[in-house]
Short mmCIF file of C-alpha atoms in Angstrom, two decimals:
data_model
loop_
_atom_site.label_atom_id
_atom_site.label_comp_id
_atom_site.label_asym_id
_atom_site.label_seq_id
_atom_site.Cartn_x
_atom_site.Cartn_y
_atom_site.Cartn_z
CA MET A 1 92.58 46.43 -54.14
CA LEU A 2 89.45 47.66 -52.53
CA GLU A 3 90.05 50.96 -54.19
CA PHE A 4 90.32 49.27 -57.56
CA LEU A 5 87.09 47.35 -57.04
CA THR A 6 85.18 50.42 -55.91
CA ARG A 7 86.37 52.16 -59.05
CA LEU A 8 85.41 49.23 -61.22
CA PHE A 9 81.85 49.21 -59.94
CA SER A 10 81.25 52.89 -59.78
CA LYS A 11 79.51 54.37 -62.77
CA ASP A 12 80.13 58.08 -62.41
CA GLY A 13 83.91 57.98 -62.65
CA GLY A 14 84.98 59.18 -59.24
CA SER A 15 83.36 61.08 -56.45
CA LYS A 16 84.66 64.50 -57.61
CA ASN A 17 81.89 64.78 -60.21
CA VAL A 18 79.33 64.31 -57.45
CA ALA A 19 81.10 66.98 -55.42
CA LYS A 20 81.18 69.39 -58.34
CA GLU A 21 77.55 68.88 -59.18
CA ARG A 22 76.41 69.36 -55.57
CA LEU A 23 78.59 72.42 -55.23
CA ARG A 24 77.28 73.99 -58.45
CA LEU A 25 73.71 73.52 -57.23
CA VAL A 26 74.28 74.83 -53.78
CA LEU A 27 76.12 77.86 -55.09
CA VAL A 28 73.29 78.80 -57.48
CA HIS A 29 71.00 78.97 -54.47
CA ASP A 30 73.58 80.80 -52.28
CA ARG A 31 74.34 83.37 -54.94
CA THR A 32 70.77 84.14 -55.83
CA SER A 33 69.61 83.80 -52.27
CA ILE A 34 66.67 81.71 -53.51
CA SER A 35 65.98 78.97 -51.04
CA PRO A 36 64.74 75.48 -52.01
CA GLN A 37 61.51 76.36 -50.15
CA LEU A 38 60.97 79.42 -52.32
CA LEU A 39 61.54 77.25 -55.36
CA GLU A 40 58.92 74.82 -54.08
CA THR A 41 56.42 77.64 -53.69
CA LEU A 42 57.23 78.85 -57.14
CA LYS A 43 56.73 75.34 -58.49
CA ALA A 44 53.35 75.01 -56.80
CA GLU A 45 52.14 78.28 -58.28
CA LEU A 46 53.45 77.37 -61.70
CA ILE A 47 51.42 74.15 -61.52
CA LYS A 48 48.37 76.15 -60.59
CA VAL A 49 48.67 78.54 -63.51
CA ILE A 50 49.59 75.99 -66.14
CA SER A 51 46.85 73.59 -65.00
CA ASN A 52 44.34 76.20 -66.10
CA TYR A 53 45.42 75.60 -69.69
CA MET A 54 46.97 72.17 -69.85
CA GLU A 55 46.92 68.81 -68.21
CA ILE A 56 50.38 68.28 -66.86
CA ASP A 57 52.24 65.49 -65.13
CA GLU A 58 52.78 67.06 -61.77
CA ALA A 59 55.00 64.26 -60.42
CA ALA A 60 57.47 64.57 -63.27
CA LEU A 61 57.58 68.36 -63.21
CA GLU A 62 61.03 69.78 -62.58
CA VAL A 63 61.98 73.32 -61.76
CA SER A 64 65.54 74.25 -61.02
CA LEU A 65 68.10 76.98 -61.21
CA ASP A 66 71.03 76.55 -63.49
CA SER A 67 74.18 78.63 -63.77
CA SER A 68 76.79 78.95 -66.39
CA GLY A 69 79.44 81.59 -65.80
CA ASN A 70 77.77 84.65 -64.35
CA THR A 71 74.26 84.08 -65.60
CA VAL A 72 71.54 82.15 -63.85
CA ALA A 73 68.61 80.55 -65.61
CA LEU A 74 65.36 79.18 -64.30
CA VAL A 75 64.89 75.85 -66.01
CA ALA A 76 61.49 74.18 -66.00
CA SER A 77 60.65 70.84 -67.54
CA ILE A 78 56.91 70.38 -67.57
CA PRO A 79 55.56 67.22 -69.24
CA VAL A 80 52.19 67.93 -70.88
CA LYS A 81 49.61 65.15 -70.91
CA GLY A 82 47.04 66.92 -72.91
CA MET A 83 45.32 70.23 -73.65
CA LYS A 84 42.38 71.57 -71.75
CA ARG A 85 39.49 73.24 -73.47
CA VAL A 86 39.38 76.58 -71.77
CA ALA A 87 36.23 78.58 -71.89
CA GLY A 88 36.58 81.51 -74.18
CA THR A 89 39.32 80.08 -76.43
CA ALA A 90 37.29 77.60 -78.39
CA MET B 1 104.01 102.84 -47.41
CA GLY B 2 103.36 99.15 -46.99
CA GLU B 3 100.58 96.90 -48.16
CA VAL B 4 97.84 95.37 -45.96
CA ILE B 5 96.77 91.86 -46.94
CA VAL B 6 94.07 89.87 -45.19
CA VAL B 7 94.12 86.05 -45.23
CA THR B 8 90.55 84.76 -44.98
CA SER B 9 88.42 81.68 -45.83
CA GLY B 10 85.02 81.60 -44.23
CA LYS B 11 85.34 77.99 -43.13
CA GLY B 12 87.60 77.13 -40.23
CA GLY B 13 90.46 74.66 -40.39
CA VAL B 14 91.45 75.17 -43.98
CA GLY B 15 94.84 76.71 -43.20
CA LYS B 16 94.47 80.47 -42.75
CA THR B 17 96.84 80.68 -39.84
CA THR B 18 99.41 78.35 -41.42
CA THR B 19 99.19 80.38 -44.59
CA THR B 20 99.58 83.68 -42.74
CA ALA B 21 102.64 82.37 -40.84
CA ASN B 22 104.30 81.06 -43.97
CA LEU B 23 103.63 84.07 -46.15
CA GLY B 24 104.90 86.31 -43.37
CA ALA B 25 108.04 84.24 -42.92
CA GLY B 26 108.45 83.90 -46.64
CA LEU B 27 108.41 87.63 -47.22
CA ALA B 28 110.65 88.32 -44.23
CA SER B 29 113.18 85.72 -45.46
CA MET B 30 113.43 87.76 -48.69
CA GLY B 31 114.41 90.79 -46.74
CA TYR B 32 111.11 92.59 -46.26
CA LYS B 33 109.83 94.11 -43.07
CA VAL B 34 106.71 92.21 -42.15
CA VAL B 35 104.16 92.24 -39.36
CA MET B 36 101.53 89.60 -38.94
CA VAL B 37 98.38 90.58 -37.06
CA ASP B 38 96.36 87.85 -35.33
CA ALA B 39 92.78 89.16 -35.63
CA ASP B 40 91.22 86.00 -34.17
CA ILE B 41 90.51 87.58 -30.80
CA GLY B 42 89.59 85.03 -28.13
CA LEU B 43 91.19 82.19 -30.12
CA ARG B 44 94.81 83.20 -30.35
CA ASN B 45 96.83 80.80 -32.48
CA LEU B 46 99.28 82.47 -34.77
CA ASP B 47 101.75 82.76 -31.85
CA VAL B 48 101.96 78.98 -31.36
CA VAL B 49 102.25 78.27 -35.11
CA LEU B 50 105.22 80.60 -35.11
CA GLY B 51 106.66 79.31 -31.85
CA LEU B 52 106.41 82.76 -30.20
CA GLU B 53 103.85 81.92 -27.50
CA ASN B 54 106.29 82.45 -24.63
CA ARG B 55 107.08 86.04 -25.53
CA ILE B 56 103.71 87.67 -25.37
CA VAL B 57 103.37 90.55 -22.95
CA TYR B 58 100.81 92.80 -24.60
CA ASP B 59 98.23 92.07 -27.26
CA ILE B 60 96.10 93.79 -29.91
CA VAL B 61 93.37 94.80 -27.45
CA ASP B 62 95.99 96.40 -25.17
CA VAL B 63 97.07 98.50 -28.15
CA THR B 64 93.60 99.51 -29.31
CA GLY B 65 92.54 100.09 -25.69
CA GLY B 66 95.51 102.40 -25.08
CA HIS B 67 97.08 100.22 -22.35
CA CYS B 68 100.42 100.05 -24.16
CA ARG B 69 102.18 101.55 -27.12
CA LEU B 70 102.04 99.69 -30.43
CA ARG B 71 105.80 99.09 -30.37
CA GLN B 72 105.59 97.39 -26.96
CA ALA B 73 103.09 94.79 -28.19
CA LEU B 74 105.06 93.81 -31.30
CA ILE B 75 107.01 90.54 -30.87
CA LYS B 76 110.16 90.10 -32.86
CA ASP B 77 110.62 86.66 -34.45
CA LYS B 78 113.61 84.70 -33.20
CA ARG B 79 114.75 83.50 -36.63
CA LEU B 80 113.99 86.24 -39.13
CA GLU B 81 115.21 89.77 -38.78
CA GLY B 82 112.25 91.61 -40.28
CA LEU B 83 109.42 89.47 -38.95
CA HIS B 84 107.02 90.70 -36.25
CA LEU B 85 103.80 89.52 -34.65
CA LEU B 86 100.96 91.43 -33.06
CA PRO B 87 99.19 88.76 -31.06
CA ALA B 88 95.45 88.46 -30.48
CA ALA B 89 93.96 88.83 -27.04
CA GLN B 90 93.02 85.55 -25.48
CA THR B 91 90.71 86.74 -22.71
CA LYS B 92 88.47 89.16 -24.71
CA ASP B 93 86.00 88.47 -27.45
CA LYS B 94 85.68 89.64 -31.01
CA THR B 95 83.79 92.81 -30.08
CA ALA B 96 86.81 94.14 -28.15
CA VAL B 97 88.12 95.78 -31.33
CA SER B 98 86.05 97.87 -33.74
CA PRO B 99 86.53 98.20 -37.52
CA GLU B 100 87.59 101.82 -37.06
CA GLN B 101 90.29 100.85 -34.52
CA MET B 102 91.48 98.10 -36.91
CA ARG B 103 91.70 100.64 -39.79
CA ASP B 104 93.72 103.02 -37.64
CA LEU B 105 96.01 100.20 -36.49
CA CYS B 106 96.66 99.02 -40.05
CA GLY B 107 97.36 102.62 -41.08
CA GLU B 108 99.98 102.92 -38.34
CA LEU B 109 101.58 99.53 -39.14
CA LYS B 110 101.93 100.14 -42.82
CA LYS B 111 103.93 103.29 -42.20
CA GLU B 112 106.62 101.11 -40.73
CA PHE B 113 106.31 97.76 -42.44
CA ASP B 114 106.43 96.66 -46.07
CA TYR B 115 103.73 94.06 -45.50
CA VAL B 116 100.97 93.85 -42.91
CA ILE B 117 99.40 90.38 -43.06
CA ILE B 118 96.16 89.87 -41.14
CA ASP B 119 95.03 86.44 -40.00
CA CYS B 120 91.25 86.56 -40.13
CA PRO B 121 89.01 84.50 -37.88
CA ALA B 122 86.63 81.92 -39.39
CA GLY B 123 83.05 82.99 -39.91
CA ILE B 124 81.42 86.08 -41.48
CA GLU B 125 80.50 88.05 -38.36
CA GLN B 126 82.13 90.86 -36.40
CA GLY B 127 85.56 89.19 -36.33
CA PHE B 128 85.63 88.98 -40.10
CA ARG B 129 84.40 92.54 -40.48
CA ASN B 130 87.21 93.77 -38.18
CA ALA B 131 89.87 91.75 -39.93
CA ILE B 132 89.04 93.07 -43.39
CA ALA B 133 88.44 96.70 -42.29
CA GLY B 134 91.97 97.91 -42.79
CA ALA B 135 92.93 95.58 -45.67
CA GLU B 136 93.74 96.60 -49.23
CA LYS B 137 94.09 93.09 -50.67
CA ALA B 138 92.62 89.74 -49.79
CA ILE B 139 93.82 86.18 -50.06
CA VAL B 140 91.14 83.51 -49.80
CA VAL B 141 92.23 80.03 -48.64
CA THR B 142 90.20 76.93 -49.48
CA THR B 143 90.60 73.16 -49.57
CA PRO B 144 89.20 70.91 -52.31
CA GLU B 145 86.00 70.13 -50.38
CA VAL B 146 82.38 71.10 -51.11
CA SER B 147 81.97 72.85 -47.75
CA ALA B 148 85.20 74.86 -47.98
CA VAL B 149 84.63 75.97 -51.58
CA ARG B 150 81.07 76.96 -50.75
CA ASP B 151 82.29 79.16 -47.90
CA ALA B 152 85.04 80.60 -50.06
CA ASP B 153 82.39 81.63 -52.62
CA ARG B 154 80.44 83.36 -49.87
CA ILE B 155 83.52 85.16 -48.61
CA ILE B 156 84.51 86.29 -52.11
CA GLY B 157 81.01 87.83 -52.41
CA LEU B 158 81.38 89.63 -49.05
CA LEU B 159 84.87 90.86 -49.88
CA GLU B 160 83.73 92.33 -53.14
CA ALA B 161 80.76 93.96 -51.34
CA ALA B 162 83.31 95.53 -48.98
CA GLU B 163 85.28 96.93 -51.93
CA LEU B 164 88.08 94.40 -51.64
CA ARG B 165 88.01 93.56 -55.29
CA GLU B 166 89.76 90.66 -57.03
CA PRO B 167 90.75 88.48 -54.10
CA LYS B 168 93.29 85.84 -54.92
CA LEU B 169 92.86 82.16 -54.14
CA ILE B 170 95.13 79.63 -52.44
CA ILE B 171 94.05 75.97 -52.71
CA ASN B 172 95.42 74.12 -49.73
CA ARG B 173 95.85 70.39 -48.96
CA ILE B 174 95.41 69.12 -52.51
CA ARG B 175 96.19 65.47 -52.96
CA PRO B 176 97.44 64.89 -56.52
CA LYS B 177 96.84 61.14 -56.43
CA MET B 178 93.17 61.57 -55.50
CA VAL B 179 92.76 64.27 -58.14
CA ARG B 180 94.24 61.86 -60.72
CA GLN B 181 91.81 59.16 -59.63
CA GLY B 182 88.84 61.53 -59.99
CA ASP B 183 88.09 61.51 -56.30
CA MET B 184 89.09 65.06 -55.48
CA MET B 185 88.17 68.31 -57.22
CA SER B 186 91.09 69.60 -59.27
CA ILE B 187 92.54 73.11 -59.34
CA ASP B 188 90.71 73.78 -62.63
CA ASP B 189 87.41 72.59 -61.17
CA ILE B 190 87.68 74.97 -58.22
CA ILE B 191 88.86 77.93 -60.26
CA ASP B 192 86.03 77.27 -62.72
CA ILE B 193 83.45 77.44 -59.99
CA LEU B 194 84.83 80.40 -58.02
CA ALA B 195 85.98 82.47 -61.00
CA VAL B 196 88.87 84.12 -59.19
CA GLU B 197 92.62 84.32 -59.84
CA LEU B 198 94.75 81.50 -58.51
CA LEU B 199 97.66 82.60 -56.31
CA GLY B 200 98.98 79.14 -55.51
CA VAL B 201 98.39 75.52 -54.59
CA ILE B 202 99.76 73.77 -51.51
CA PRO B 203 99.98 69.98 -51.68
CA GLU B 204 98.98 67.94 -48.62
CA ASP B 205 102.24 67.43 -46.79
CA GLU B 206 103.24 65.73 -43.56
CA MET B 207 105.97 68.32 -43.15
CA ILE B 208 103.33 70.89 -42.33
CA VAL B 209 102.32 68.86 -39.29
CA ILE B 210 105.94 68.36 -38.31
CA THR B 211 107.04 71.97 -38.67
CA THR B 212 103.89 73.25 -36.95
CA ASN B 213 104.58 70.93 -34.05
CA ARG B 214 107.97 72.57 -33.72
CA GLY B 215 106.61 76.07 -34.20
CA GLU B 216 108.64 76.68 -37.34
CA PRO B 217 107.10 77.89 -40.66
CA VAL B 218 107.50 75.19 -43.35
CA VAL B 219 108.42 77.88 -45.90
CA LEU B 220 111.92 77.89 -44.31
CA ASP B 221 112.31 74.18 -44.91
CA GLN B 222 114.14 73.85 -48.22
CA ASN B 223 113.31 70.19 -48.83
CA SER B 224 109.58 70.06 -48.46
CA ARG B 225 107.08 70.44 -51.28
CA SER B 226 104.75 72.55 -49.23
CA GLY B 227 107.65 74.86 -48.33
CA GLN B 228 108.44 75.21 -52.03
CA ALA B 229 104.79 75.96 -52.74
CA TYR B 230 104.75 78.72 -50.12
CA ARG B 231 108.03 80.15 -51.48
CA ASN B 232 106.44 80.26 -54.95
CA ILE B 233 103.43 82.12 -53.51
CA THR B 234 105.70 84.56 -51.72
CA ARG B 235 107.39 85.42 -55.01
CA ARG B 236 104.05 85.86 -56.76
CA ILE B 237 102.98 88.34 -54.06
CA LEU B 238 106.18 90.24 -54.83
CA GLY B 239 105.05 90.43 -58.42
CA GLU B 240 107.23 87.72 -59.97
CA GLU B 241 105.82 85.33 -62.56
CA VAL B 242 106.35 81.89 -61.11
CA PRO B 243 104.92 78.85 -62.94
CA MET B 244 102.60 76.61 -60.95
CA MET B 245 104.39 73.74 -59.29
CA ASN B 246 104.17 70.33 -60.90
CA LEU B 247 102.23 68.33 -58.36
CA GLU B 248 102.66 65.04 -60.16
CA GLU B 249 106.28 64.40 -59.38
CA GLU B 250 105.71 63.55 -55.71
CA GLY B 251 106.81 60.32 -54.04
CA GLY B 252 108.32 57.46 -55.94
CA PHE B 253 111.43 55.48 -55.04
CA PHE B 254 113.78 57.27 -57.40
CA ASN B 255 112.63 60.71 -56.40
CA ARG B 256 113.26 59.86 -52.78
CA ILE B 257 116.76 58.59 -53.61
CA LYS B 258 117.46 61.74 -55.61
CA LYS B 259 116.26 63.85 -52.73
CA ILE B 260 118.55 62.03 -50.28
CA ILE B 261 121.65 62.39 -52.45
CA GLY B 262 120.77 66.02 -53.09
CA LEU B 263 119.86 65.95 -56.78
CA LYS B 264 116.49 67.50 -56.05
#
């Protein structure tokens, strides 16, 4: 009964999807030997570079590694608030 | 010339020793000459799983150290004609054997046996390096858990780096009901993630506990599902095409009745 109720009120359809997602993420890091810290550093430097050209929403910025099959991709989602007028481009 | 197979997993407690014992017994029950090597030096266990703990005189370190001849250290199984065990040392540690010594040992053993099955210790250090040194093929055991699959992935990488290509996977302790309910990763999920060939699946089974308590490999038990699963894997190792077991038919009142009256 308890099992039925837990199922009824859980949105993600079973804990295995959580397990799979966590596993996928951890394996991307394991396989590329890129640590979460390194990714944080990369993120900070990305912000620095992009901020020279655009106003970005730093809080909503997302940088992650994604894998499908044998390929790994660096996926960055960077919300832009507005353009900056950079000296020399106007 | 025989074949040297290492059973490994990375994570401890997923069923390496149980798998080694059952594959060894399975192959021996089909008439092959088999030796199982316990490479988990310092944490000897394969002997108790097989019920042979009272017969140990010499161990693997005695052999590599030249204190006895290889033949003296081999223990003959009490049930199966062709089955032998080379026990691990209990008082030494994993550095007591070197990869070179292990390679030589495997070379000697495969002259005399059809199958040399090595029970690898958990971890990725010296003990693991030793265990895989003389192997030609690898079997990776995992359970449907994040931690075990993660470690299996790491081990597969290390095996491939050590030229042990195309390791085969055994998924142990799967619970079909939980998979059905979406609360346990399925066989397909795990194969998808690890991208290796599946050798077999062992359902969670109380008979494993019972037979291990007695020191008898479950593969010799004709009525258990896990025993059937291990027999299937044995035949696949021998090159037969055996379809994957249907895990769905477990339990149920009628199945139990059928089992009792011998229809199943």
